[in-house]
PDB file of C-alpha atoms in Angstrom:
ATOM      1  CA  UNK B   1       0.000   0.000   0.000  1.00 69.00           C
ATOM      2  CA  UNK B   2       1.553   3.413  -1.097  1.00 82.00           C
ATOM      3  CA  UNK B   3      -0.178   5.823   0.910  1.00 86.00           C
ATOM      4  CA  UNK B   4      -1.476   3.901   4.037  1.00 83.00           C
ATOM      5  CA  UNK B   5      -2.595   7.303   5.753  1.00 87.00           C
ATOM      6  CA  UNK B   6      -5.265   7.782   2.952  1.00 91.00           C
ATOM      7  CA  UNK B   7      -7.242   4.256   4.057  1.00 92.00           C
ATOM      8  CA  UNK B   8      -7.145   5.244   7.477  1.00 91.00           C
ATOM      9  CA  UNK B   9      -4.035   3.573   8.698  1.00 90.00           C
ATOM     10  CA  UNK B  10      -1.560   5.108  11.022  1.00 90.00           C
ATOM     11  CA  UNK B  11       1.434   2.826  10.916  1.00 86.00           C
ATOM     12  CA  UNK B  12       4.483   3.467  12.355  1.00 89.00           C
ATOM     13  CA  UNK B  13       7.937   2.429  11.891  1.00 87.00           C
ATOM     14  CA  UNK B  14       8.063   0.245  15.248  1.00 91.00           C
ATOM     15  CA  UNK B  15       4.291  -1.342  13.850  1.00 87.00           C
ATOM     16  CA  UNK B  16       6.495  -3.164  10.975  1.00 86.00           C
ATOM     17  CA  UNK B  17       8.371  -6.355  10.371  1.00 85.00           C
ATOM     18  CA  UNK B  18      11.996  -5.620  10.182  1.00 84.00           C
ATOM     19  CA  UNK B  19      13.428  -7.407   6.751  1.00 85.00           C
ATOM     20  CA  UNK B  20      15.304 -10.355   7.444  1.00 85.00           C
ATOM     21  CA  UNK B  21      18.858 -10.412   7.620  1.00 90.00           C
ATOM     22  CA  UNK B  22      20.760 -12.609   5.488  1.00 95.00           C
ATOM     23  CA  UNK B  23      23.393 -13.796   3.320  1.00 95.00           C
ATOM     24  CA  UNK B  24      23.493 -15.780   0.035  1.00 97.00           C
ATOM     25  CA  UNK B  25      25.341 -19.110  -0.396  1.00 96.00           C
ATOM     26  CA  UNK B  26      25.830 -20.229  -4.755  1.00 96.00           C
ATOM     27  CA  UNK B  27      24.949 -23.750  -5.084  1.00 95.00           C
ATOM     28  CA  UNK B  28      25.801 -25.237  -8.420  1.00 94.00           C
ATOM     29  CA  UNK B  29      25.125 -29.032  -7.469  1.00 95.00           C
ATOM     30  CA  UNK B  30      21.456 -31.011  -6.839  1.00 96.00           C
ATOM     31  CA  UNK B  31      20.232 -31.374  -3.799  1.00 97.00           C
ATOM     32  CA  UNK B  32      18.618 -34.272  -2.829  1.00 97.00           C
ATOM     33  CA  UNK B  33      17.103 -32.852  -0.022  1.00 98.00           C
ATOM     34  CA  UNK B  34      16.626 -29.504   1.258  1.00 97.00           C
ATOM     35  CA  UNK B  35      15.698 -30.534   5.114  1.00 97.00           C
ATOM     36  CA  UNK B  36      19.681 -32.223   4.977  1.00 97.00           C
ATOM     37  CA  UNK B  37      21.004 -29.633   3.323  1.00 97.00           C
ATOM     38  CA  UNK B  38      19.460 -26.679   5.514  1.00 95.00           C
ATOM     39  CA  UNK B  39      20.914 -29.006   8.770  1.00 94.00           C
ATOM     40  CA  UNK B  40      24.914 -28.515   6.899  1.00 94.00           C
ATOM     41  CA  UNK B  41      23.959 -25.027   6.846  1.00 92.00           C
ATOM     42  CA  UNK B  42      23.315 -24.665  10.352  1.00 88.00           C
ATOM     43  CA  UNK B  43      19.498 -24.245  10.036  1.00 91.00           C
ATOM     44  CA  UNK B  44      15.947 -25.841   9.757  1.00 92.00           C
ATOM     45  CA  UNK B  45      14.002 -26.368   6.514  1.00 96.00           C
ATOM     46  CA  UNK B  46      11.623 -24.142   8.148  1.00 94.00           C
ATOM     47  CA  UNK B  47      13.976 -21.723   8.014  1.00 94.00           C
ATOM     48  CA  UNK B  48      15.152 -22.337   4.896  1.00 96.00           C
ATOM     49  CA  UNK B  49      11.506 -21.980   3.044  1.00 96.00           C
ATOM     50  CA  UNK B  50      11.010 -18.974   4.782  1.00 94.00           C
ATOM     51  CA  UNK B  51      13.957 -16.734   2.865  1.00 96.00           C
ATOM     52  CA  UNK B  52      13.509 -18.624  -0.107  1.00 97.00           C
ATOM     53  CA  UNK B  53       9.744 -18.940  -0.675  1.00 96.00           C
ATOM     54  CA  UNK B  54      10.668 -19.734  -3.997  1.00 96.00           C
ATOM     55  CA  UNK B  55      11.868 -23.199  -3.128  1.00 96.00           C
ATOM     56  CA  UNK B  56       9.199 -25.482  -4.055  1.00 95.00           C
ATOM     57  CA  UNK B  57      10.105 -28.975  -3.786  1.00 96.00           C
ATOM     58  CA  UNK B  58      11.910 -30.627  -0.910  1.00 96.00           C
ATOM     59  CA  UNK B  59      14.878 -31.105  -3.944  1.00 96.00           C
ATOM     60  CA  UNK B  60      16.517 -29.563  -6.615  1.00 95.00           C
ATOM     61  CA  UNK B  61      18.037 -30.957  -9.931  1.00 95.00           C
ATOM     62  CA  UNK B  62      20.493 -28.166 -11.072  1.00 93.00           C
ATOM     63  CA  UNK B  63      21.878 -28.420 -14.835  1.00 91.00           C
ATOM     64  CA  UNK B  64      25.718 -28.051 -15.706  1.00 90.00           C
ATOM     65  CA  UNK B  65      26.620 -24.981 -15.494  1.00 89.00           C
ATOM     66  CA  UNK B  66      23.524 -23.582 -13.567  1.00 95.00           C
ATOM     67  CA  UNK B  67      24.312 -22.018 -10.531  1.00 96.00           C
ATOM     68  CA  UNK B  68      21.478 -20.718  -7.981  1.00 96.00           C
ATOM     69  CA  UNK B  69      21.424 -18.213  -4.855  1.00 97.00           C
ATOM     70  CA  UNK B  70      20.180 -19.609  -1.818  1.00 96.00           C
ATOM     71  CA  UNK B  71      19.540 -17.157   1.238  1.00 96.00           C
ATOM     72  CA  UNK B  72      20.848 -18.176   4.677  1.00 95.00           C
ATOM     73  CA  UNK B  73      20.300 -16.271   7.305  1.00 94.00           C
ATOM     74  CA  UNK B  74      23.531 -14.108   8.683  1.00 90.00           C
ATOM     75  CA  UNK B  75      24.846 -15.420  11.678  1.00 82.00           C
ATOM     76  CA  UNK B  76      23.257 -14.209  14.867  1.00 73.00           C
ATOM     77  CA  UNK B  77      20.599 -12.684  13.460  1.00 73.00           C
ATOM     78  CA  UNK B  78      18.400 -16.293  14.566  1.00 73.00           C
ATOM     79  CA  UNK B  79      19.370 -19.004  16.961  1.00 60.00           C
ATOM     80  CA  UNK B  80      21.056 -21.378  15.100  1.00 54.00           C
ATOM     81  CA  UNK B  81      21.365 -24.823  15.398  1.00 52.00           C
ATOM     82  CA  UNK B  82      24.982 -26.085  17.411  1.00 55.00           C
ATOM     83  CA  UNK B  83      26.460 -29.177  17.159  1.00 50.00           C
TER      84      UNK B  83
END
């Protein structure tokens, strides 16, 4: 919504979700699955879907010489899993 104040709304900066923080990790080989693959990156496939909604199978077949952009979040900016 551009003008939020028109339709009655008085948001404030506090009253909004703060973007995520991340980083992004190239991956240029299949994955066979995405709830493994989030665990080597220190996370949950939860958290994984969330910053990349555009995920949409629990794999990925990647062709030679594809390479894609995942988004991990930046250290500290979640609790992240510890081994």
């Amino acid at each position: 919504m551009e003008n939020p104040s028109a339709y009655g709304y008085d948001l404030k900066d506090e009253d909004l979700y703060k973007p995520l923080k991340f980083k992004e990790v190239e991956l240029n080989t299949s994955v066979e699955s995405f709830a493994d693959y989030a665990t080597t990156l220190g996370i949950n496939y939860k958290i994984l879907k969330l910053y990349n909604p555009w995920l949409r199978d629990t794999k990925l077949k990647i062709k030679n010489g594809v390479t894609y952009k995942i988004k991990v979040p930046e250290e500290g900016s979640i609790n992240l899993i510890r081994e």
